[in-house]
Amino acid sequence: MEDADVNETFVADQELKPISSYELPANANDDQVGEEVFDYSHEIPPPDDGFLHVCAAIDPNMSETLRDSVWMQVCTMSEKVDLDEEIIAYVACAFYCVMLEMEKFQQRPFPYSMLTILKICSVSVMEFFDKLSRWIDIATSSKKVLEHSLKIQSSLAVSVVIYKKFLPIFRSLFQFVGRDSGQSFNSSHLFSLMWLIIIIMKKSLPSDDLLTSFHLLLCVTEWVYKDLCFHGCDDHINQESVTHMMESKDGVRVLEVLCRSFDGVLIDAKHFRTHWFNVKRGTVLPFLDHNDLNIIENFDNYLTSLNHTYNNIMLAKGELDERMFLSTDIECVFDPAYDSSAVEILRRGSVENRFADAELLLTMSTQNCLEKLAEVKRSPTRSDAKSYVISSQQLRPLCPIVLPDTAASSAQRLSPLVPNDFKLEGSSLERCCFQMRDNPLSVIALSAEMMGERFVERVAAEFNDRDHDFDVVISQSVEEHREAMTTLFFVLIERIILEERKRNPERDLEAGRYIIRKRL
């Protein structure tokens, strides 16, 4: 429903009015007083005109069961507390609580979008959450309702941060193509399509934490960017981003550039892409062509399917519509000054009245998310920290220390260091990882694989250059040296974990990922 339709629904003499107080007859005695008050507490007056117009604006054919249940809750609350002039905001809270009880908890989707109801009631998102916490305490005292409200607030707070991170990433990779450019596929379509993919896949994440959602954002961006480059959509691609990516001697790796430029954790991002994103996207988004996305040809059908899918998910989960962040003026997205007001929609209602406490509430709700994202760049300080320097004797204590032969080749110096009998399966490394709450063995294996790939690529590059440092022996047996290097990596990580466990026997070594990041 458009805002204009909403505003036309309300007229000056049809505002929602507080429930009128009950007046006793002048000739009532004490016995009659007790009886009359008791009767009134169970008597619900008929809905007033203001409430009926709200219901009609939401849906002229709204079921009487839902309407009467909401009105009953509003009347009950009016008896308990003085709602003053804020009753319209509490009507939205009543709709939310009643729809949870009648639909969501019965495994049925919400019949109406909460964002639509908030617009009709001219209530901002932040004001709604502020009023909702009080409403739940007094009106329902339901633990399930409280938990659900906290869950949708937390999810929305993560989305706010992800959206604000999305804006500079989008500007850095893409350039503005307006609606009047003569092209059927413009920047508005591209931005909407990417945001819809992000918020749909975000609902399927195993955990709705900030860092995982941020890596989802990076993976979606890489996926779309590569597709546009492959299909020659040069009008949408920022040429500076292409130049920046081509500066790497290791070839074009979009995800690596994004992690380096926007503070992502490369190992976690690649692990997420390999083991979740590439596996789940076909199931979560079955209507997309995952073999050849070809956005420029299929964007119209994609947008229709994405909007339909997200609408069903949003109503089924009883959450607020996160499409509210999509700007009607896509050109402002390319203006860095827009970032500071990108989530202004959370603070304002449909009639542009600003909720007074919105700034404080929004800051509080997103501060924790921002701190979590910033923690990635900070190394934890420890008073007992020691440098992980392992000598050859520590690495292989049964081997005698042999001074290196300066005349020996790289392959000859490597050979004595590689244990011939080491196997990952059944090793101390595997046993230690299995004992951790968050088994990092897959991360370690992925790190070893990535290191091996880099090694093979570097050898191939040096083979073409053939400078004075080129080692012919290594180039002739690349896979053998790659296997030896992988084995050494496993042994190194094993020794680090064993030494750490020896020094801190009571500590659960969930810090395996942190150790790996520090050593790479």
Short mmCIF file of C-alpha atoms in Angstrom, two decimals:
data_model
loop_
_atom_site.label_atom_id
_atom_site.label_comp_id
_atom_site.label_asym_id
_atom_site.label_seq_id
_atom_site.Cartn_x
_atom_site.Cartn_y
_atom_site.Cartn_z
CA MET A 1 0.00 0.00 0.00
CA GLU A 2 1.38 3.42 -0.95
CA ASP A 3 1.94 6.14 1.63
CA ALA A 4 -0.56 8.37 -0.16
CA ASP A 5 -3.27 5.76 0.31
CA VAL A 6 -2.36 5.45 3.96
CA ASN A 7 -2.58 9.18 4.57
CA GLU A 8 -5.95 9.41 2.84
CA THR A 9 -7.31 6.78 5.17
CA PHE A 10 -7.08 9.03 8.19
CA VAL A 11 -9.15 12.13 8.62
CA ALA A 12 -9.18 14.57 11.48
CA ASP A 13 -12.31 13.23 13.16
CA GLN A 14 -11.35 9.57 12.83
CA GLU A 15 -8.24 9.38 14.97
CA LEU A 16 -7.82 6.44 17.29
CA LYS A 17 -9.15 7.46 20.68
CA PRO A 18 -8.26 6.11 24.12
CA ILE A 19 -10.88 3.94 25.74
CA SER A 20 -13.26 6.18 27.63
CA SER A 21 -13.36 5.75 31.38
CA TYR A 22 -16.41 4.13 32.91
CA GLU A 23 -18.69 6.38 35.01
CA LEU A 24 -20.85 4.94 37.76
CA PRO A 25 -24.50 5.92 38.13
CA ALA A 26 -25.10 8.68 40.63
CA ASN A 27 -27.34 6.50 42.80
CA ALA A 28 -25.03 3.51 42.98
CA ASN A 29 -24.30 2.12 46.45
CA ASP A 30 -21.15 0.32 47.62
CA ASP A 31 -22.42 -3.13 46.69
CA GLN A 32 -23.29 -1.96 43.22
CA VAL A 33 -19.85 -0.40 42.81
CA GLY A 34 -18.04 -3.70 43.29
CA GLU A 35 -20.41 -5.50 40.95
CA GLU A 36 -20.22 -2.87 38.20
CA VAL A 37 -16.42 -2.67 38.23
CA PHE A 38 -16.13 -6.46 38.06
CA ASP A 39 -18.51 -6.62 35.11
CA TYR A 40 -16.69 -3.90 33.18
CA SER A 41 -13.33 -5.63 33.45
CA HIS A 42 -14.76 -8.41 31.27
CA GLU A 43 -16.73 -6.23 28.88
CA ILE A 44 -15.03 -5.13 25.69
CA PRO A 45 -16.58 -2.14 23.93
CA PRO A 46 -16.98 -2.26 20.15
CA PRO A 47 -14.01 -1.01 18.07
CA ASP A 48 -13.98 2.74 17.52
CA ASP A 49 -13.77 4.39 14.11
CA GLY A 50 -10.03 5.07 14.29
CA PHE A 51 -9.19 1.42 14.89
CA LEU A 52 -11.56 0.26 12.16
CA HIS A 53 -9.92 2.62 9.67
CA VAL A 54 -6.49 1.23 10.57
CA CYS A 55 -7.79 -2.28 9.90
CA ALA A 56 -9.38 -1.18 6.63
CA ALA A 57 -6.12 0.42 5.52
CA ILE A 58 -4.26 -2.82 6.22
CA ASP A 59 -6.87 -5.01 4.54
CA PRO A 60 -10.54 -4.19 3.89
CA ASN A 61 -11.28 -7.91 4.16
CA MET A 62 -9.38 -8.52 7.40
CA SER A 63 -10.73 -11.46 9.36
CA GLU A 64 -12.92 -10.58 12.30
CA THR A 65 -11.00 -13.00 14.49
CA LEU A 66 -7.74 -11.11 14.03
CA ARG A 67 -9.39 -7.71 14.29
CA ASP A 68 -11.30 -8.56 17.47
CA SER A 69 -8.26 -10.19 19.09
CA VAL A 70 -6.14 -7.10 18.49
CA TRP A 71 -8.88 -4.81 19.77
CA MET A 72 -9.34 -6.95 22.87
CA GLN A 73 -5.62 -6.69 23.66
CA VAL A 74 -5.68 -2.92 23.16
CA CYS A 75 -8.69 -2.57 25.46
CA THR A 76 -7.12 -4.79 28.09
CA MET A 77 -3.96 -2.71 28.05
CA SER A 78 -5.98 0.50 28.26
CA GLU A 79 -7.46 -0.76 31.51
CA LYS A 80 -4.04 -1.56 32.96
CA VAL A 81 -2.04 1.49 31.93
CA ASP A 82 -2.59 4.96 30.55
CA LEU A 83 -1.65 4.82 26.86
CA ASP A 84 -2.08 8.58 26.44
CA GLU A 85 -1.74 9.76 22.85
CA GLU A 86 0.62 6.95 21.87
CA ILE A 87 -2.15 4.41 21.47
CA ILE A 88 -1.63 4.17 17.69
CA ALA A 89 1.93 2.89 18.24
CA TYR A 90 0.65 0.29 20.68
CA VAL A 91 -1.93 -0.87 18.14
CA ALA A 92 1.00 -1.93 15.94
CA CYS A 93 2.48 -3.80 18.92
CA ALA A 94 -0.86 -5.54 19.48
CA PHE A 95 -1.00 -6.65 15.84
CA TYR A 96 2.50 -8.10 16.16
CA CYS A 97 1.77 -10.03 19.37
CA VAL A 98 -1.59 -11.34 18.18
CA MET A 99 -0.23 -12.47 14.81
CA LEU A 100 2.59 -14.26 16.61
CA GLU A 101 0.16 -16.15 18.81
CA MET A 102 -2.41 -16.87 16.09
CA GLU A 103 -0.15 -17.53 13.10
CA LYS A 104 3.59 -17.83 13.71
CA PHE A 105 3.35 -20.14 16.71
CA GLN A 106 0.86 -22.24 14.76
CA GLN A 107 3.37 -22.72 11.93
CA ARG A 108 1.52 -20.29 9.67
CA PRO A 109 2.97 -17.14 8.07
CA PHE A 110 1.98 -13.64 9.09
CA PRO A 111 -1.01 -12.51 7.02
CA TYR A 112 0.41 -8.98 6.75
CA SER A 113 3.83 -7.39 6.66
CA MET A 114 4.73 -5.66 9.91
CA LEU A 115 6.44 -2.90 7.94
CA THR A 116 3.15 -2.18 6.15
CA ILE A 117 1.35 -1.97 9.48
CA LEU A 118 4.00 0.40 10.84
CA LYS A 119 3.63 2.66 7.80
CA ILE A 120 -0.14 2.75 8.19
CA CYS A 121 0.21 3.59 11.88
CA SER A 122 2.95 6.17 11.07
CA VAL A 123 5.32 4.49 13.52
CA SER A 124 9.06 4.22 12.92
CA VAL A 125 10.85 0.91 13.32
CA MET A 126 12.86 2.15 16.28
CA GLU A 127 9.77 3.49 18.04
CA PHE A 128 8.02 0.18 17.41
CA PHE A 129 10.79 -1.81 19.10
CA ASP A 130 10.87 0.66 21.98
CA LYS A 131 7.12 0.35 22.57
CA LEU A 132 7.09 -3.39 21.91
CA SER A 133 9.36 -4.22 24.84
CA ARG A 134 6.98 -2.43 27.23
CA TRP A 135 3.92 -3.93 25.57
CA ILE A 136 5.20 -7.49 25.92
CA ASP A 137 6.03 -6.97 29.61
CA ILE A 138 2.52 -5.79 30.41
CA ALA A 139 0.24 -7.35 27.81
CA THR A 140 1.50 -10.89 27.35
CA SER A 141 4.44 -11.75 29.65
CA SER A 142 5.09 -14.50 27.11
CA LYS A 143 8.65 -15.79 26.98
CA LYS A 144 8.17 -16.99 23.39
CA VAL A 145 6.96 -13.58 22.24
CA LEU A 146 9.85 -11.86 24.01
CA GLU A 147 12.42 -14.23 22.50
CA HIS A 148 11.01 -13.75 19.01
CA SER A 149 11.04 -9.96 19.33
CA LEU A 150 14.66 -10.01 20.49
CA LYS A 151 15.55 -12.34 17.63
CA ILE A 152 14.12 -10.08 14.93
CA GLN A 153 15.78 -7.04 16.51
CA SER A 154 19.14 -8.83 16.50
CA SER A 155 18.69 -9.95 12.90
CA LEU A 156 17.77 -6.44 11.82
CA ALA A 157 20.77 -4.97 13.66
CA VAL A 158 23.08 -7.31 11.72
CA SER A 159 21.39 -6.35 8.45
CA VAL A 160 21.85 -2.66 9.24
CA VAL A 161 25.60 -3.11 9.61
CA ILE A 162 25.83 -5.35 6.53
CA TYR A 163 23.91 -2.81 4.46
CA LYS A 164 26.22 0.00 5.53
CA LYS A 165 29.22 -2.17 4.61
CA PHE A 166 27.57 -3.04 1.29
CA LEU A 167 27.38 0.58 0.11
CA PRO A 168 31.14 1.32 -0.19
CA ILE A 169 31.78 -2.14 -1.64
CA PHE A 170 29.14 -1.58 -4.32
CA ARG A 171 30.58 1.84 -5.19
CA SER A 172 34.11 0.48 -5.46
CA LEU A 173 33.21 -2.23 -8.00
CA PHE A 174 30.34 -0.77 -10.01
CA GLN A 175 29.55 2.52 -11.67
CA PHE A 176 26.27 4.38 -12.06
CA VAL A 177 23.93 3.45 -14.90
CA GLY A 178 20.73 5.47 -14.62
CA ARG A 179 17.20 4.68 -15.71
CA ASP A 180 17.52 7.25 -18.49
CA SER A 181 20.67 5.63 -19.90
CA GLY A 182 18.69 3.76 -22.54
CA GLN A 183 19.69 0.38 -21.09
CA SER A 184 17.08 -2.04 -19.82
CA PHE A 185 19.40 -3.18 -17.01
CA ASN A 186 20.42 -0.28 -14.77
CA SER A 187 22.12 0.21 -11.40
CA SER A 188 18.83 0.07 -9.53
CA HIS A 189 18.20 -3.44 -10.85
CA LEU A 190 21.73 -4.52 -9.98
CA PHE A 191 21.65 -3.11 -6.45
CA SER A 192 18.21 -4.59 -5.71
CA LEU A 193 19.17 -7.98 -7.09
CA MET A 194 22.34 -8.19 -5.00
CA TRP A 195 20.62 -7.06 -1.79
CA LEU A 196 17.77 -9.55 -2.30
CA ILE A 197 20.22 -12.42 -2.78
CA ILE A 198 22.05 -11.37 0.38
CA ILE A 199 19.00 -11.11 2.64
CA ILE A 200 17.45 -14.33 1.30
CA MET A 201 20.61 -16.38 1.81
CA LYS A 202 21.18 -14.70 5.18
CA LYS A 203 17.95 -16.31 6.42
CA SER A 204 19.45 -19.75 5.72
CA LEU A 205 22.77 -19.19 7.49
CA PRO A 206 23.56 -21.67 10.26
CA SER A 207 24.14 -18.70 12.57
CA ASP A 208 23.07 -15.11 12.09
CA ASP A 209 26.34 -13.65 13.38
CA LEU A 210 27.89 -10.57 11.86
CA LEU A 211 31.13 -12.01 10.51
CA THR A 212 29.41 -14.88 8.68
CA SER A 213 26.89 -12.44 7.20
CA PHE A 214 29.73 -10.18 6.09
CA HIS A 215 31.48 -13.05 4.33
CA LEU A 216 28.15 -13.86 2.67
CA LEU A 217 28.08 -10.28 1.38
CA LEU A 218 31.59 -10.67 -0.05
CA CYS A 219 30.76 -14.00 -1.72
CA VAL A 220 27.60 -12.64 -3.35
CA THR A 221 29.52 -9.59 -4.54
CA GLU A 222 32.25 -11.75 -6.06
CA TRP A 223 29.68 -14.00 -7.75
CA VAL A 224 27.79 -11.11 -9.36
CA TYR A 225 30.95 -9.17 -10.26
CA LYS A 226 32.47 -12.15 -12.07
CA ASP A 227 29.23 -12.76 -13.96
CA LEU A 228 29.05 -9.17 -15.20
CA CYS A 229 32.71 -9.26 -16.24
CA PHE A 230 32.24 -12.58 -18.04
CA HIS A 231 29.29 -11.25 -20.03
CA GLY A 232 31.02 -7.99 -20.91
CA CYS A 233 28.83 -5.58 -18.94
CA ASP A 234 31.49 -2.88 -19.09
CA ASP A 235 29.00 -0.08 -18.50
CA HIS A 236 28.37 -1.36 -14.98
CA ILE A 237 31.97 -2.21 -14.05
CA ASN A 238 34.13 0.41 -12.39
CA GLN A 239 37.33 0.34 -14.43
CA GLU A 240 39.41 1.42 -11.45
CA SER A 241 38.42 -1.78 -9.67
CA VAL A 242 39.56 -3.82 -12.68
CA THR A 243 42.93 -2.06 -12.68
CA HIS A 244 43.27 -2.60 -8.94
CA MET A 245 42.62 -6.32 -9.24
CA MET A 246 44.98 -6.76 -12.16
CA GLU A 247 47.85 -5.33 -10.10
CA SER A 248 48.19 -8.66 -8.29
CA LYS A 249 50.88 -10.93 -9.74
CA ASP A 250 48.91 -13.96 -8.60
CA GLY A 251 46.08 -13.27 -11.03
CA VAL A 252 42.60 -11.90 -10.47
CA ARG A 253 41.10 -13.09 -7.20
CA VAL A 254 38.05 -10.97 -6.43
CA LEU A 255 37.40 -12.39 -2.97
CA GLU A 256 41.00 -11.79 -1.89
CA VAL A 257 40.88 -8.18 -3.07
CA LEU A 258 37.58 -7.62 -1.26
CA CYS A 259 38.90 -9.12 1.97
CA ARG A 260 42.07 -7.06 1.77
CA SER A 261 40.21 -3.83 0.98
CA PHE A 262 37.26 -4.20 3.36
CA ASP A 263 38.71 -6.08 6.33
CA GLY A 264 37.44 -9.56 5.62
CA VAL A 265 39.13 -12.69 6.98
CA LEU A 266 40.40 -14.44 3.86
CA ILE A 267 40.71 -17.96 5.27
CA ASP A 268 37.24 -17.87 6.79
CA ALA A 269 35.78 -16.27 3.66
CA LYS A 270 37.23 -18.95 1.37
CA HIS A 271 36.16 -21.69 3.74
CA PHE A 272 32.66 -20.22 3.85
CA ARG A 273 32.52 -19.93 0.06
CA THR A 274 33.71 -23.51 -0.51
CA HIS A 275 31.77 -25.33 2.18
CA TRP A 276 28.55 -23.31 2.46
CA PHE A 277 27.94 -20.68 -0.21
CA ASN A 278 28.74 -22.80 -3.27
CA VAL A 279 26.91 -25.77 -1.75
CA LYS A 280 23.75 -24.05 -0.50
CA ARG A 281 23.03 -21.40 -3.10
CA GLY A 282 21.48 -23.92 -5.51
CA THR A 283 19.05 -25.07 -2.82
CA VAL A 284 18.23 -21.64 -1.42
CA LEU A 285 17.94 -19.98 -4.85
CA PRO A 286 16.74 -22.75 -7.19
CA PHE A 287 15.28 -20.30 -9.72
CA LEU A 288 18.71 -18.85 -10.59
CA ASP A 289 20.88 -20.42 -13.28
CA HIS A 290 23.94 -21.39 -11.26
CA ASN A 291 25.87 -22.66 -14.27
CA ASP A 292 25.59 -19.32 -16.06
CA LEU A 293 23.95 -16.59 -14.00
CA ASN A 294 23.83 -14.16 -16.95
CA ILE A 295 22.20 -11.38 -14.97
CA ILE A 296 21.94 -8.93 -17.84
CA GLU A 297 19.63 -11.28 -19.77
CA ASN A 298 17.64 -12.74 -16.87
CA PHE A 299 17.45 -9.89 -14.36
CA ASP A 300 13.71 -9.28 -14.82
CA ASN A 301 12.73 -12.87 -14.03
CA TYR A 302 15.33 -13.05 -11.28
CA LEU A 303 13.98 -9.95 -9.52
CA THR A 304 10.41 -11.24 -9.69
CA SER A 305 11.40 -14.61 -8.22
CA LEU A 306 13.66 -13.06 -5.58
CA ASN A 307 10.96 -10.67 -4.38
CA HIS A 308 8.38 -13.45 -4.24
CA THR A 309 10.75 -15.75 -2.35
CA TYR A 310 11.81 -13.11 0.14
CA ASN A 311 8.23 -12.05 0.78
CA ASN A 312 7.29 -15.62 1.69
CA ILE A 313 10.33 -16.01 3.96
CA MET A 314 9.72 -12.68 5.67
CA LEU A 315 6.06 -13.47 6.43
CA ALA A 316 6.88 -17.01 7.54
CA LYS A 317 9.50 -15.76 10.00
CA GLY A 318 7.42 -12.80 11.16
CA GLU A 319 10.28 -10.37 10.57
CA LEU A 320 10.46 -6.82 9.32
CA ASP A 321 10.88 -6.32 5.59
CA GLU A 322 14.58 -5.58 5.00
CA ARG A 323 13.81 -4.34 1.50
CA MET A 324 13.03 -1.07 3.27
CA PHE A 325 16.71 -0.13 2.85
CA LEU A 326 16.50 -0.11 -0.95
CA SER A 327 16.61 3.51 -2.02
CA THR A 328 14.17 4.83 -4.62
CA ASP A 329 16.96 7.08 -5.91
CA ILE A 330 19.82 4.76 -6.82
CA GLU A 331 22.10 7.67 -7.70
CA CYS A 332 22.46 8.58 -4.02
CA VAL A 333 24.01 5.15 -3.37
CA PHE A 334 27.04 6.30 -5.36
CA ASP A 335 27.46 9.33 -3.08
CA PRO A 336 29.61 8.53 0.01
CA ALA A 337 27.72 11.21 1.94
CA TYR A 338 24.62 9.00 1.72
CA ASP A 339 26.16 6.37 4.00
CA SER A 340 25.51 8.38 7.16
CA SER A 341 21.76 8.54 6.44
CA ALA A 342 21.37 5.16 4.73
CA VAL A 343 19.29 3.68 7.54
CA GLU A 344 17.28 6.82 8.28
CA ILE A 345 14.13 4.85 7.44
CA LEU A 346 14.47 3.13 10.82
CA ARG A 347 14.02 6.44 12.62
CA ARG A 348 11.11 7.89 10.68
CA GLY A 349 7.47 6.97 10.24
CA SER A 350 5.47 7.35 7.04
CA VAL A 351 4.62 11.00 7.79
CA GLU A 352 8.28 11.96 8.37
CA ASN A 353 7.88 12.38 12.11
CA ARG A 354 11.18 11.47 13.74
CA PHE A 355 11.21 9.31 16.87
CA ALA A 356 13.09 11.25 19.53
CA ASP A 357 15.03 8.32 21.01
CA ALA A 358 15.83 6.65 17.69
CA GLU A 359 19.44 7.83 17.51
CA LEU A 360 20.32 6.37 20.89
CA LEU A 361 18.47 3.10 20.29
CA LEU A 362 20.02 2.57 16.87
CA THR A 363 23.49 3.28 18.22
CA MET A 364 23.01 0.80 21.05
CA SER A 365 21.59 -1.92 18.79
CA THR A 366 24.41 -1.75 16.24
CA GLN A 367 27.38 -0.97 18.49
CA ASN A 368 27.86 -4.58 19.48
CA CYS A 369 27.84 -5.66 15.83
CA LEU A 370 30.41 -3.05 14.88
CA GLU A 371 32.67 -4.07 17.75
CA LYS A 372 32.54 -7.70 16.65
CA LEU A 373 33.52 -6.72 13.13
CA ALA A 374 36.39 -4.59 14.42
CA GLU A 375 37.72 -7.42 16.60
CA VAL A 376 38.89 -9.21 13.48
CA LYS A 377 41.58 -6.57 12.99
CA ARG A 378 42.78 -6.57 16.60
CA SER A 379 45.13 -9.18 17.94
CA PRO A 380 44.30 -10.32 21.47
CA THR A 381 46.92 -9.34 24.01
CA ARG A 382 48.21 -11.96 26.39
CA SER A 383 50.52 -11.47 29.32
CA ASP A 384 52.10 -14.89 28.79
CA ALA A 385 52.45 -14.55 25.03
CA LYS A 386 55.57 -16.14 23.57
CA SER A 387 56.87 -16.26 20.07
CA TYR A 388 56.16 -19.53 18.31
CA VAL A 389 59.75 -20.17 17.23
CA ILE A 390 60.37 -23.88 16.81
CA SER A 391 63.85 -25.18 16.22
CA SER A 392 64.58 -28.24 14.13
CA GLN A 393 65.30 -30.16 17.35
CA GLN A 394 61.87 -29.25 18.73
CA LEU A 395 60.25 -30.16 15.46
CA ARG A 396 61.90 -33.58 15.29
CA PRO A 397 63.46 -34.23 18.71
CA LEU A 398 64.81 -37.66 17.73
CA CYS A 399 66.86 -36.28 14.86
CA PRO A 400 70.36 -34.99 15.43
CA ILE A 401 71.00 -31.34 14.72
CA VAL A 402 72.77 -31.04 11.40
CA LEU A 403 74.18 -27.77 10.20
CA PRO A 404 72.75 -26.84 6.80
CA ASP A 405 74.95 -27.27 3.78
CA THR A 406 75.11 -23.89 2.10
CA ALA A 407 76.01 -25.52 -1.19
CA ALA A 408 72.96 -27.81 -1.14
CA SER A 409 69.95 -27.09 -3.30
CA SER A 410 66.54 -26.16 -1.91
CA ALA A 411 65.26 -29.68 -2.48
CA GLN A 412 68.24 -31.19 -0.66
CA ARG A 413 67.80 -28.90 2.34
CA LEU A 414 64.08 -29.66 2.49
CA SER A 415 64.38 -33.45 2.45
CA PRO A 416 65.80 -34.00 6.00
CA LEU A 417 63.05 -31.87 7.54
CA VAL A 418 60.13 -33.88 6.17
CA PRO A 419 59.08 -36.82 8.38
CA ASN A 420 58.42 -39.87 6.25
CA ASP A 421 56.04 -41.49 8.70
CA PHE A 422 53.63 -38.57 9.31
CA LYS A 423 49.98 -39.10 8.43
CA LEU A 424 47.20 -36.66 9.24
CA GLU A 425 44.77 -39.49 9.93
CA GLY A 426 45.40 -40.73 13.45
CA SER A 427 47.89 -37.97 14.24
CA SER A 428 48.01 -35.93 17.44
CA LEU A 429 46.81 -32.98 15.40
CA GLU A 430 43.62 -34.80 14.42
CA ARG A 431 42.98 -36.00 17.98
CA CYS A 432 43.45 -32.51 19.43
CA CYS A 433 41.10 -31.00 16.86
CA PHE A 434 38.40 -33.58 17.61
CA GLN A 435 38.57 -32.60 21.29
CA MET A 436 37.80 -28.95 20.55
CA ARG A 437 34.28 -27.59 20.63
CA ASP A 438 34.80 -25.96 17.24
CA ASN A 439 36.83 -28.52 15.28
CA PRO A 440 39.28 -26.48 13.14
CA LEU A 441 40.61 -29.45 11.16
CA SER A 442 38.74 -28.46 8.00
CA VAL A 443 40.18 -24.94 8.25
CA ILE A 444 43.70 -26.33 8.66
CA ALA A 445 43.25 -28.64 5.67
CA LEU A 446 41.89 -25.79 3.57
CA SER A 447 44.85 -23.60 4.55
CA ALA A 448 47.25 -26.34 3.49
CA GLU A 449 45.45 -26.74 0.18
CA MET A 450 45.53 -23.00 -0.50
CA MET A 451 49.23 -22.88 0.34
CA GLY A 452 49.88 -25.74 -2.06
CA GLU A 453 47.96 -24.00 -4.84
CA ARG A 454 49.96 -20.83 -4.33
CA PHE A 455 53.20 -22.84 -4.43
CA VAL A 456 52.30 -24.53 -7.73
CA GLU A 457 51.28 -21.21 -9.29
CA ARG A 458 54.48 -19.53 -8.16
CA VAL A 459 56.65 -22.34 -9.53
CA ALA A 460 54.84 -22.09 -12.87
CA ALA A 461 55.40 -18.33 -12.96
CA GLU A 462 59.10 -18.71 -12.15
CA PHE A 463 59.43 -21.41 -14.80
CA ASN A 464 58.38 -18.84 -17.39
CA ASP A 465 60.68 -16.13 -16.03
CA ARG A 466 63.73 -18.39 -15.42
CA ASP A 467 65.86 -15.87 -13.54
CA HIS A 468 69.14 -16.72 -11.79
CA ASP A 469 67.32 -18.08 -8.69
CA PHE A 470 65.28 -20.60 -10.67
CA ASP A 471 65.51 -24.15 -9.25
CA VAL A 472 65.10 -26.76 -11.99
CA VAL A 473 64.80 -29.66 -9.52
CA ILE A 474 61.71 -28.21 -7.85
CA SER A 475 59.99 -27.45 -11.17
CA GLN A 476 60.49 -31.05 -12.26
CA SER A 477 58.79 -32.50 -9.18
CA VAL A 478 56.25 -29.89 -8.15
CA GLU A 479 53.69 -32.27 -6.66
CA GLU A 480 56.28 -34.06 -4.51
CA HIS A 481 57.47 -30.76 -3.08
CA ARG A 482 53.91 -29.60 -2.60
CA GLU A 483 53.16 -32.74 -0.59
CA ALA A 484 56.31 -32.25 1.48
CA MET A 485 55.40 -28.65 2.19
CA THR A 486 51.87 -29.65 3.21
CA THR A 487 53.25 -32.28 5.58
CA LEU A 488 55.57 -29.73 7.17
CA PHE A 489 52.64 -27.38 7.62
CA PHE A 490 50.62 -30.06 9.44
CA VAL A 491 53.61 -30.88 11.67
CA LEU A 492 54.11 -27.21 12.48
CA ILE A 493 50.47 -26.70 13.47
CA GLU A 494 50.56 -29.93 15.50
CA ARG A 495 53.59 -28.75 17.46
CA ILE A 496 52.04 -25.34 18.08
CA ILE A 497 48.83 -26.85 19.43
CA LEU A 498 50.66 -29.40 21.60
CA GLU A 499 52.93 -26.74 23.08
CA GLU A 500 49.97 -24.46 23.71
CA ARG A 501 48.05 -27.25 25.40
CA LYS A 502 51.08 -28.08 27.54
CA ARG A 503 51.29 -24.49 28.76
CA ASN A 504 47.52 -24.09 29.21
CA PRO A 505 46.06 -27.53 29.97
CA GLU A 506 42.75 -26.09 31.23
CA ARG A 507 42.14 -23.97 28.16
CA ASP A 508 39.97 -25.22 25.33
CA LEU A 509 41.98 -24.66 22.18
CA GLU A 510 39.18 -23.21 20.14
CA ALA A 511 41.77 -20.63 19.19
CA GLY A 512 43.00 -22.97 16.46
CA ARG A 513 41.73 -20.62 13.78
CA TYR A 514 43.38 -17.67 15.45
CA ILE A 515 46.70 -19.55 15.63
CA ILE A 516 46.47 -20.41 11.94
CA ARG A 517 45.79 -16.80 10.98
CA LYS A 518 48.79 -15.65 12.99
CA ARG A 519 51.11 -18.19 11.38
CA LEU A 520 50.10 -17.62 7.74
#
